[in-house]
mmCIF file of C-alpha atoms in Angstrom:
data_model
loop_
_atom_site.group_PDB
_atom_site.id
_atom_site.type_symbol
_atom_site.label_atom_id
_atom_site.label_comp_id
_atom_site.label_asym_id
_atom_site.label_seq_id
_atom_site.Cartn_x
_atom_site.Cartn_y
_atom_site.Cartn_z
ATOM 1 C CA UNK A 1 5.196 2.111 0.850
ATOM 2 C CA UNK A 2 2.064 0.291 1.833
ATOM 3 C CA UNK A 3 -1.481 1.073 0.536
ATOM 4 C CA UNK A 4 -4.119 0.971 3.492
ATOM 5 C CA UNK A 5 -7.903 -0.103 2.887
ATOM 6 C CA UNK A 6 -10.076 2.754 4.011
ATOM 7 C CA UNK A 7 -13.450 1.603 2.763
ATOM 8 C CA UNK A 8 -15.070 -0.723 0.935
ATOM 9 C CA UNK A 9 -15.577 0.003 -3.059
ATOM 10 C CA UNK A 10 -19.005 0.926 -4.671
ATOM 11 C CA UNK A 11 -19.172 -1.636 -7.041
ATOM 12 C CA UNK A 12 -20.870 -1.156 -10.384
ATOM 13 C CA UNK A 13 -23.407 1.759 -9.035
ATOM 14 C CA UNK A 14 -25.867 3.528 -10.987
ATOM 15 C CA UNK A 15 -25.537 6.557 -12.969
ATOM 16 C CA UNK A 16 -26.019 9.322 -11.303
ATOM 17 C CA UNK A 17 -23.667 8.692 -8.235
ATOM 18 C CA UNK A 18 -23.096 10.176 -5.090
ATOM 19 C CA UNK A 19 -21.353 8.468 -2.574
ATOM 20 C CA UNK A 20 -19.816 9.367 0.682
ATOM 21 C CA UNK A 21 -15.782 9.558 1.183
ATOM 22 C CA UNK A 22 -15.668 7.956 4.780
ATOM 23 C CA UNK A 23 -13.508 10.316 7.067
ATOM 24 C CA UNK A 24 -13.325 13.055 3.816
ATOM 25 C CA UNK A 25 -10.342 13.355 1.890
ATOM 26 C CA UNK A 26 -7.123 13.390 3.168
ATOM 27 C CA UNK A 27 -3.191 14.231 1.930
ATOM 28 C CA UNK A 28 -2.365 10.787 -0.257
ATOM 29 C CA UNK A 29 -5.830 9.340 -0.921
ATOM 30 C CA UNK A 30 -6.233 8.252 -4.404
ATOM 31 C CA UNK A 31 -9.845 7.752 -5.580
ATOM 32 C CA UNK A 32 -9.474 5.622 -8.799
ATOM 33 C CA UNK A 33 -12.971 5.443 -11.131
ATOM 34 C CA UNK A 34 -13.235 2.649 -13.728
ATOM 35 C CA UNK A 35 -15.987 1.991 -16.256
ATOM 36 C CA UNK A 36 -17.224 2.374 -20.263
ATOM 37 C CA UNK A 37 -17.467 5.739 -21.898
ATOM 38 C CA UNK A 38 -20.924 5.662 -23.771
ATOM 39 C CA UNK A 39 -20.737 5.276 -27.717
ATOM 40 C CA UNK A 40 -22.765 8.533 -27.655
ATOM 41 C CA UNK A 41 -21.240 10.453 -24.883
ATOM 42 C CA UNK A 42 -21.834 14.472 -24.745
ATOM 43 C CA UNK A 43 -20.072 14.689 -21.221
ATOM 44 C CA UNK A 44 -18.590 13.112 -17.851
ATOM 45 C CA UNK A 45 -18.634 14.795 -14.655
ATOM 46 C CA UNK A 46 -16.989 14.141 -11.347
ATOM 47 C CA UNK A 47 -17.401 16.063 -8.418
ATOM 48 C CA UNK A 48 -15.299 15.810 -5.128
ATOM 49 C CA UNK A 49 -18.056 17.966 -2.908
ATOM 50 C CA UNK A 50 -19.327 19.194 0.613
ATOM 51 C CA UNK A 51 -22.665 17.095 1.182
ATOM 52 C CA UNK A 52 -25.252 15.917 -1.401
ATOM 53 C CA UNK A 53 -26.375 19.374 -2.468
ATOM 54 C CA UNK A 54 -23.573 20.191 -5.282
ATOM 55 C CA UNK A 55 -22.937 23.784 -4.157
ATOM 56 C CA UNK A 56 -20.165 23.271 -2.221
ATOM 57 C CA UNK A 57 -17.630 21.357 -5.165
ATOM 58 C CA UNK A 58 -14.001 21.722 -4.337
ATOM 59 C CA UNK A 59 -12.963 19.979 -7.576
ATOM 60 C CA UNK A 60 -15.514 19.487 -10.614
ATOM 61 C CA UNK A 61 -13.729 17.361 -13.497
ATOM 62 C CA UNK A 62 -15.798 17.750 -16.713
ATOM 63 C CA UNK A 63 -14.844 16.347 -20.009
ATOM 64 C CA UNK A 64 -16.863 17.325 -23.105
ATOM 65 C CA UNK A 65 -16.973 15.542 -26.422
ATOM 66 C CA UNK A 66 -18.393 18.520 -27.997
ATOM 67 C CA UNK A 67 -15.675 21.150 -30.329
ATOM 68 C CA UNK A 68 -12.923 17.926 -31.024
ATOM 69 C CA UNK A 69 -12.998 17.410 -27.141
ATOM 70 C CA UNK A 70 -11.351 18.757 -23.999
ATOM 71 C CA UNK A 71 -11.614 19.270 -19.871
ATOM 72 C CA UNK A 72 -13.359 21.388 -17.995
ATOM 73 C CA UNK A 73 -11.704 22.173 -14.265
ATOM 74 C CA UNK A 74 -13.847 24.561 -11.698
ATOM 75 C CA UNK A 75 -14.686 25.099 -7.968
ATOM 76 C CA UNK A 76 -18.340 25.889 -6.791
ATOM 77 C CA UNK A 77 -18.703 28.021 -3.434
ATOM 78 C CA UNK A 78 -21.791 28.516 -2.383
ATOM 79 C CA UNK A 79 -23.305 28.000 -5.345
ATOM 80 C CA UNK A 80 -21.346 30.198 -7.098
ATOM 81 C CA UNK A 81 -18.178 28.791 -9.862
ATOM 82 C CA UNK A 82 -14.890 30.192 -10.349
ATOM 83 C CA UNK A 83 -12.885 30.935 -13.636
ATOM 84 C CA UNK A 84 -12.799 27.871 -15.111
ATOM 85 C CA UNK A 85 -10.020 25.877 -16.406
ATOM 86 C CA UNK A 86 -9.608 24.543 -19.567
ATOM 87 C CA UNK A 87 -7.574 21.526 -21.256
ATOM 88 C CA UNK A 88 -7.733 21.288 -24.538
ATOM 89 C CA UNK A 89 -7.209 17.663 -24.715
ATOM 90 C CA UNK A 90 -9.844 14.630 -24.629
ATOM 91 C CA UNK A 91 -8.089 11.668 -22.905
ATOM 92 C CA UNK A 92 -11.203 9.303 -23.148
ATOM 93 C CA UNK A 93 -12.567 7.361 -26.225
ATOM 94 C CA UNK A 94 -16.314 7.013 -26.574
ATOM 95 C CA UNK A 95 -17.328 3.356 -26.492
ATOM 96 C CA UNK A 96 -14.180 2.431 -24.750
ATOM 97 C CA UNK A 97 -12.896 0.941 -21.153
ATOM 98 C CA UNK A 98 -11.348 4.111 -18.999
ATOM 99 C CA UNK A 99 -9.315 4.120 -15.473
ATOM 100 C CA UNK A 100 -9.550 7.307 -14.157
ATOM 101 C CA UNK A 101 -7.357 8.242 -10.809
ATOM 102 C CA UNK A 102 -7.329 11.261 -9.116
ATOM 103 C CA UNK A 103 -4.726 11.755 -5.859
ATOM 104 C CA UNK A 104 -4.973 14.294 -3.599
ATOM 105 C CA UNK A 105 -1.709 16.301 -2.906
ATOM 106 C CA UNK A 106 -0.953 18.983 -0.514
ATOM 107 C CA UNK A 107 -1.144 21.507 -3.169
ATOM 108 C CA UNK A 108 -3.564 20.232 -5.839
ATOM 109 C CA UNK A 109 -5.260 16.980 -6.975
ATOM 110 C CA UNK A 110 -3.032 14.897 -9.468
ATOM 111 C CA UNK A 111 -5.472 13.495 -12.559
ATOM 112 C CA UNK A 112 -4.132 9.959 -14.182
ATOM 113 C CA UNK A 113 -5.836 8.883 -17.005
ATOM 114 C CA UNK A 114 -5.387 5.339 -18.313
ATOM 115 C CA UNK A 115 -2.351 5.357 -16.396
ATOM 116 C CA UNK A 116 -0.800 8.390 -17.803
ATOM 117 C CA UNK A 117 -0.722 11.726 -16.104
ATOM 118 C CA UNK A 118 -3.268 14.361 -17.696
ATOM 119 C CA UNK A 119 -3.496 17.241 -15.485
ATOM 120 C CA UNK A 120 -3.139 18.933 -11.942
ATOM 121 C CA UNK A 121 -5.573 21.174 -9.931
ATOM 122 C CA UNK A 122 -4.096 23.311 -7.823
ATOM 123 C CA UNK A 123 -6.944 23.250 -4.604
ATOM 124 C CA UNK A 124 -9.254 26.613 -4.445
ATOM 125 C CA UNK A 125 -10.829 25.704 -0.851
ATOM 126 C CA UNK A 126 -9.711 23.172 1.808
ATOM 127 C CA UNK A 127 -9.666 19.419 0.881
ATOM 128 C CA UNK A 128 -10.409 18.363 4.440
ATOM 129 C CA UNK A 129 -14.227 19.679 3.583
ATOM 130 C CA UNK A 130 -14.641 17.642 0.981
ATOM 131 C CA UNK A 131 -17.189 14.585 2.158
ATOM 132 C CA UNK A 132 -18.826 13.170 -0.752
ATOM 133 C CA UNK A 133 -18.047 11.916 -4.670
ATOM 134 C CA UNK A 134 -20.481 12.417 -7.193
ATOM 135 C CA UNK A 135 -20.463 10.913 -11.050
ATOM 136 C CA UNK A 136 -22.724 11.561 -13.831
ATOM 137 C CA UNK A 137 -22.744 12.205 -17.567
ATOM 138 C CA UNK A 138 -22.521 9.708 -20.252
ATOM 139 C CA UNK A 139 -20.812 6.849 -18.863
ATOM 140 C CA UNK A 140 -21.079 3.213 -16.927
ATOM 141 C CA UNK A 141 -19.251 2.749 -14.192
ATOM 142 C CA UNK A 142 -18.025 -0.789 -13.055
ATOM 143 C CA UNK A 143 -15.925 0.317 -9.516
ATOM 144 C CA UNK A 144 -14.683 3.257 -7.522
ATOM 145 C CA UNK A 145 -12.064 2.460 -5.031
ATOM 146 C CA UNK A 146 -10.371 4.323 -2.505
ATOM 147 C CA UNK A 147 -6.835 3.937 -1.074
ATOM 148 C CA UNK A 148 -3.917 5.861 1.012
ATOM 149 C CA UNK A 149 -0.499 5.918 0.049
ATOM 150 C CA UNK A 150 1.873 8.633 1.283
ATOM 151 C CA UNK A 151 3.051 9.644 -1.593
ATOM 152 C CA UNK A 152 3.264 8.921 -5.887
ATOM 153 C CA UNK A 153 1.016 8.034 -8.711
ATOM 154 C CA UNK A 154 -2.035 5.457 -9.720
ATOM 155 C CA UNK A 155 -1.231 1.579 -9.762
ATOM 156 C CA UNK A 156 0.124 0.073 -12.763
ATOM 157 C CA UNK A 157 -0.818 -2.699 -14.196
ATOM 158 C CA UNK A 158 0.784 -6.041 -13.522
ATOM 159 C CA UNK A 159 1.260 -9.099 -15.813
ATOM 160 C CA UNK A 160 1.321 -12.674 -14.836
ATOM 161 C CA UNK A 161 2.251 -15.620 -16.512
ATOM 162 C CA UNK A 162 1.142 -19.576 -15.875
ATOM 163 C CA UNK A 163 2.694 -21.714 -13.954
ATOM 164 C CA UNK A 164 3.939 -25.046 -15.075
ATOM 165 C CA UNK A 165 1.811 -26.685 -12.118
ATOM 166 C CA UNK A 166 -1.203 -25.453 -11.116
ATOM 167 C CA UNK A 167 -2.471 -27.404 -8.302
ATOM 168 C CA UNK A 168 0.727 -28.025 -6.212
ATOM 169 C CA UNK A 169 1.341 -25.030 -4.259
ATOM 170 C CA UNK A 170 4.388 -23.402 -3.391
ATOM 171 C CA UNK A 171 6.622 -25.053 -1.107
ATOM 172 C CA UNK A 172 6.978 -24.239 2.642
ATOM 173 C CA UNK A 173 9.595 -21.473 2.350
ATOM 174 C CA UNK A 174 7.889 -19.588 -0.473
ATOM 175 C CA UNK A 175 9.683 -16.923 -2.351
ATOM 176 C CA UNK A 176 8.060 -13.614 -2.781
ATOM 177 C CA UNK A 177 8.301 -12.090 -6.219
ATOM 178 C CA UNK A 178 10.974 -9.634 -5.521
ATOM 179 C CA UNK A 179 13.418 -12.235 -4.217
ATOM 180 C CA UNK A 180 13.244 -14.631 -7.631
ATOM 181 C CA UNK A 181 16.422 -14.598 -9.679
ATOM 182 C CA UNK A 182 15.941 -15.666 -13.588
ATOM 183 C CA UNK A 183 17.618 -14.233 -16.786
ATOM 184 C CA UNK A 184 17.473 -10.838 -17.679
ATOM 185 C CA UNK A 185 15.062 -11.356 -20.413
ATOM 186 C CA UNK A 186 12.236 -12.813 -18.576
ATOM 187 C CA UNK A 187 10.456 -10.351 -16.695
ATOM 188 C CA UNK A 188 6.940 -9.749 -14.647
ATOM 189 C CA UNK A 189 5.578 -5.987 -13.390
ATOM 190 C CA UNK A 190 5.049 -6.374 -9.673
ATOM 191 C CA UNK A 191 6.109 -4.334 -7.117
ATOM 192 C CA UNK A 192 7.237 -4.337 -3.098
ATOM 193 C CA UNK A 193 7.048 -2.027 -0.242
ATOM 194 C CA UNK A 194 8.185 -2.815 3.337
ATOM 195 C CA UNK A 195 10.872 -5.376 3.339
ATOM 196 C CA UNK A 196 9.118 -8.970 2.775
ATOM 197 C CA UNK A 197 5.197 -7.095 2.365
ATOM 198 C CA UNK A 198 4.030 -6.830 -1.454
ATOM 199 C CA UNK A 199 1.665 -4.406 -2.313
ATOM 200 C CA UNK A 200 0.009 -3.412 -5.454
ATOM 201 C CA UNK A 201 1.421 0.317 -5.602
ATOM 202 C CA UNK A 202 2.939 2.815 -8.164
ATOM 203 C CA UNK A 203 6.528 1.825 -7.488
ATOM 204 C CA UNK A 204 6.970 -0.899 -10.664
ATOM 205 C CA UNK A 205 9.670 -2.729 -10.992
ATOM 206 C CA UNK A 206 10.542 -5.234 -13.343
ATOM 207 C CA UNK A 207 11.469 -8.564 -11.181
ATOM 208 C CA UNK A 208 13.190 -11.900 -12.306
ATOM 209 C CA UNK A 209 11.651 -14.921 -12.020
ATOM 210 C CA UNK A 210 13.168 -18.698 -12.143
ATOM 211 C CA UNK A 211 12.411 -19.973 -15.815
ATOM 212 C CA UNK A 212 10.367 -23.375 -14.350
ATOM 213 C CA UNK A 213 7.730 -21.164 -12.595
ATOM 214 C CA UNK A 214 6.720 -17.645 -12.242
ATOM 215 C CA UNK A 215 6.680 -16.691 -8.681
ATOM 216 C CA UNK A 216 3.376 -15.642 -7.196
ATOM 217 C CA UNK A 217 2.002 -11.795 -6.428
ATOM 218 C CA UNK A 218 2.045 -12.150 -2.774
ATOM 219 C CA UNK A 219 0.269 -9.129 -0.662
ATOM 220 C CA UNK A 220 0.191 -8.731 2.771
ATOM 221 C CA UNK A 221 -3.597 -8.633 4.829
ATOM 222 C CA UNK A 222 -2.784 -6.178 7.661
ATOM 223 C CA UNK A 223 -4.253 -7.907 10.648
ATOM 224 C CA UNK A 224 -5.427 -11.022 8.734
ATOM 225 C CA UNK A 225 -8.914 -11.635 8.430
ATOM 226 C CA UNK A 226 -11.951 -10.884 10.398
ATOM 227 C CA UNK A 227 -15.665 -10.666 9.591
ATOM 228 C CA UNK A 228 -16.857 -8.195 7.093
ATOM 229 C CA UNK A 229 -13.285 -7.673 5.521
ATOM 230 C CA UNK A 230 -13.341 -7.276 2.004
ATOM 231 C CA UNK A 231 -10.324 -8.435 -0.653
ATOM 232 C CA UNK A 232 -10.681 -7.298 -4.386
ATOM 233 C CA UNK A 233 -8.906 -8.420 -7.477
ATOM 234 C CA UNK A 234 -9.723 -6.524 -10.768
ATOM 235 C CA UNK A 235 -7.964 -7.967 -14.008
ATOM 236 C CA UNK A 236 -8.171 -9.415 -17.454
ATOM 237 C CA UNK A 237 -8.354 -13.061 -18.500
ATOM 238 C CA UNK A 238 -5.494 -13.328 -21.188
ATOM 239 C CA UNK A 239 -7.130 -14.804 -24.591
ATOM 240 C CA UNK A 240 -4.665 -18.240 -24.201
ATOM 241 C CA UNK A 241 -5.755 -18.749 -20.394
ATOM 242 C CA UNK A 242 -5.490 -22.404 -19.269
ATOM 243 C CA UNK A 243 -5.747 -22.194 -15.268
ATOM 244 C CA UNK A 244 -5.308 -19.050 -12.676
ATOM 245 C CA UNK A 245 -5.279 -19.046 -9.124
ATOM 246 C CA UNK A 246 -6.328 -16.981 -6.221
ATOM 247 C CA UNK A 247 -4.975 -18.377 -2.694
ATOM 248 C CA UNK A 248 -5.794 -16.796 0.733
ATOM 249 C CA UNK A 249 -2.365 -18.017 2.841
ATOM 250 C CA UNK A 250 -2.278 -18.618 6.673
ATOM 251 C CA UNK A 251 1.920 -19.730 6.959
ATOM 252 C CA UNK A 252 2.601 -22.722 4.918
ATOM 253 C CA UNK A 253 -1.569 -24.007 4.439
ATOM 254 C CA UNK A 254 -4.061 -22.351 2.218
ATOM 255 C CA UNK A 255 -7.089 -21.287 3.687
ATOM 256 C CA UNK A 256 -8.923 -20.444 0.475
ATOM 257 C CA UNK A 257 -7.939 -21.559 -2.845
ATOM 258 C CA UNK A 258 -9.904 -19.986 -5.699
ATOM 259 C CA UNK A 259 -8.699 -21.968 -8.935
ATOM 260 C CA UNK A 260 -10.951 -21.001 -12.107
ATOM 261 C CA UNK A 261 -9.446 -23.839 -15.044
ATOM 262 C CA UNK A 262 -10.666 -22.806 -18.630
ATOM 263 C CA UNK A 263 -9.746 -26.495 -19.643
ATOM 264 C CA UNK A 264 -12.246 -27.737 -17.671
ATOM 265 C CA UNK A 265 -14.866 -24.926 -17.179
ATOM 266 C CA UNK A 266 -14.907 -25.315 -13.820
ATOM 267 C CA UNK A 267 -14.368 -23.218 -10.562
ATOM 268 C CA UNK A 268 -12.195 -25.393 -8.079
ATOM 269 C CA UNK A 269 -12.644 -24.316 -4.366
ATOM 270 C CA UNK A 270 -10.454 -26.469 -1.828
ATOM 271 C CA UNK A 271 -8.048 -25.664 1.127
ATOM 272 C CA UNK A 272 -5.158 -26.952 1.770
ATOM 273 C CA UNK A 273 -3.654 -28.048 5.788
ATOM 274 C CA UNK A 274 -0.343 -29.635 6.617
ATOM 275 C CA UNK A 275 0.495 -29.899 2.693
ATOM 276 C CA UNK A 276 -2.549 -32.014 2.296
ATOM 277 C CA UNK A 277 -5.746 -30.869 -0.170
ATOM 278 C CA UNK A 278 -9.191 -31.305 1.086
ATOM 279 C CA UNK A 279 -12.018 -32.578 -0.749
ATOM 280 C CA UNK A 280 -12.647 -29.984 -3.473
ATOM 281 C CA UNK A 281 -15.675 -27.712 -4.642
ATOM 282 C CA UNK A 282 -16.490 -27.378 -8.078
ATOM 283 C CA UNK A 283 -20.963 -26.649 -8.104
ATOM 284 C CA UNK A 284 -21.939 -23.343 -9.371
ATOM 285 C CA UNK A 285 -25.627 -21.952 -9.595
ATOM 286 C CA UNK A 286 -24.824 -21.111 -13.615
ATOM 287 C CA UNK A 287 -22.056 -21.031 -15.747
ATOM 288 C CA UNK A 288 -18.260 -20.245 -15.703
ATOM 289 C CA UNK A 289 -18.249 -16.728 -15.000
ATOM 290 C CA UNK A 290 -14.413 -15.770 -16.413
ATOM 291 C CA UNK A 291 -14.106 -15.827 -20.177
ATOM 292 C CA UNK A 292 -10.880 -15.563 -22.092
ATOM 293 C CA UNK A 293 -9.927 -12.285 -22.785
ATOM 294 C CA UNK A 294 -12.513 -10.127 -20.883
ATOM 295 C CA UNK A 295 -12.035 -8.114 -17.527
ATOM 296 C CA UNK A 296 -13.532 -9.310 -14.397
ATOM 297 C CA UNK A 297 -13.357 -8.286 -10.312
ATOM 298 C CA UNK A 298 -13.461 -10.909 -7.740
ATOM 299 C CA UNK A 299 -14.933 -10.070 -4.581
ATOM 300 C CA UNK A 300 -14.260 -12.103 -1.678
ATOM 301 C CA UNK A 301 -16.110 -11.361 1.677
ATOM 302 C CA UNK A 302 -15.182 -12.778 5.083
ATOM 303 C CA UNK A 303 -17.947 -13.899 6.841
ATOM 304 C CA UNK A 304 -18.052 -15.569 10.371
ATOM 305 C CA UNK A 305 -18.818 -18.813 9.260
ATOM 306 C CA UNK A 306 -17.720 -18.765 5.452
ATOM 307 C CA UNK A 307 -16.432 -16.506 2.615
ATOM 308 C CA UNK A 308 -18.788 -15.086 0.178
ATOM 309 C CA UNK A 309 -17.284 -15.036 -3.139
ATOM 310 C CA UNK A 310 -19.171 -12.504 -5.958
ATOM 311 C CA UNK A 311 -17.664 -12.200 -9.755
ATOM 312 C CA UNK A 312 -18.299 -9.106 -11.727
ATOM 313 C CA UNK A 313 -20.636 -7.998 -9.009
ATOM 314 C CA UNK A 314 -23.040 -11.055 -9.294
ATOM 315 C CA UNK A 315 -22.914 -13.487 -6.095
ATOM 316 C CA UNK A 316 -21.414 -16.485 -7.169
ATOM 317 C CA UNK A 317 -21.287 -19.293 -3.829
ATOM 318 C CA UNK A 318 -20.350 -19.727 -0.185
ATOM 319 C CA UNK A 319 -17.537 -21.589 0.813
ATOM 320 C CA UNK A 320 -17.513 -22.503 4.339
ATOM 321 C CA UNK A 321 -13.828 -22.231 6.426
ATOM 322 C CA UNK A 322 -12.274 -25.284 7.472
ATOM 323 C CA UNK A 323 -9.319 -23.318 9.052
ATOM 324 C CA UNK A 324 -11.107 -21.412 12.062
ATOM 325 C CA UNK A 325 -8.308 -19.389 12.834
ATOM 326 C CA UNK A 326 -8.995 -15.999 10.830
ATOM 327 C CA UNK A 327 -6.634 -13.663 12.066
ATOM 328 C CA UNK A 328 -4.010 -16.294 10.791
ATOM 329 C CA UNK A 329 -5.026 -15.871 7.452
ATOM 330 C CA UNK A 330 -3.007 -12.593 6.440
ATOM 331 C CA UNK A 331 -1.556 -13.371 2.712
ATOM 332 C CA UNK A 332 -2.752 -13.184 -0.767
ATOM 333 C CA UNK A 333 -1.221 -14.831 -3.304
ATOM 334 C CA UNK A 334 -2.631 -14.328 -7.022
ATOM 335 C CA UNK A 335 -0.793 -16.214 -10.134
ATOM 336 C CA UNK A 336 -1.845 -17.635 -13.504
ATOM 337 C CA UNK A 337 -2.969 -16.163 -17.255
ATOM 338 C CA UNK A 338 -4.218 -13.002 -16.131
ATOM 339 C CA UNK A 339 -3.322 -8.970 -16.036
ATOM 340 C CA UNK A 340 -4.362 -7.487 -13.057
ATOM 341 C CA UNK A 341 -5.324 -4.164 -13.066
ATOM 342 C CA UNK A 342 -6.057 -3.407 -8.963
ATOM 343 C CA UNK A 343 -5.796 -5.819 -5.995
ATOM 344 C CA UNK A 344 -7.205 -4.729 -2.613
ATOM 345 C CA UNK A 345 -6.259 -6.971 -0.073
#
């Protein structure tokens, strides 16, 4: 089961935020919100509504920190609220990071907080009327993403361990993570969809890997790259990290190799064609943008002449294409000292 990119995420939007949902809500659409609750929070509001006015709200999700904390759900039609549904639990903590996920199902919204099921809210109005998401309250947003999947719960966390040789890529016969074999006590969480395709999805399976190296996380990029195509990778750098890498592959070639190295305080970029590396690029406009033990989001935007790379919402560098057949670049590979929370190929 594969995720399909439906629209470009909203990165670090200011609160209050109102944004369009391209194509409206559909069954199987998963909307994920990540951010931080303010230390002095009183309430949070997420509305799935028709238009920006707020008179027609199909789903009003409203955690309130008063009286020990509870969550109000409701629907508003033509400016009139219906009966409240209250859940007397508070899944959020003040001052803490959170991951809030809404999955549109045939009969209801399924809500997951920090990858744990929280509640279901039955549709009171047709969900396909919704074309806007609005977020307000005592929080800071880092990203809002949209993914299509036919069924299931929100994405789990992926754990990656370090490889033994960071600059040397896999052999031409690269092995998908779900094909690797290893002793029973050595596992890494990854996923598989259709045969031979790897996607970040809800069907997490423990996967074996050889003791000498970690088979990387591999995701197919449907239809390959093209100008305006975005790839987003979010996660956390492990506290004892040495290096990790992100590769955009075209067959056995690596069109773009992004390799943060904490032992060198450098972000190395390169291309490998016919098993030969080109000249490295290392220059940065400022300090190393990745830190051990810290969350990160890498946004790679493919343009006609280059890749533009932003880290944590800040433009970092451009990398001119050395392999010009963009459509042939159809695999994403990630490995190293990181824990992934979101991958959008």
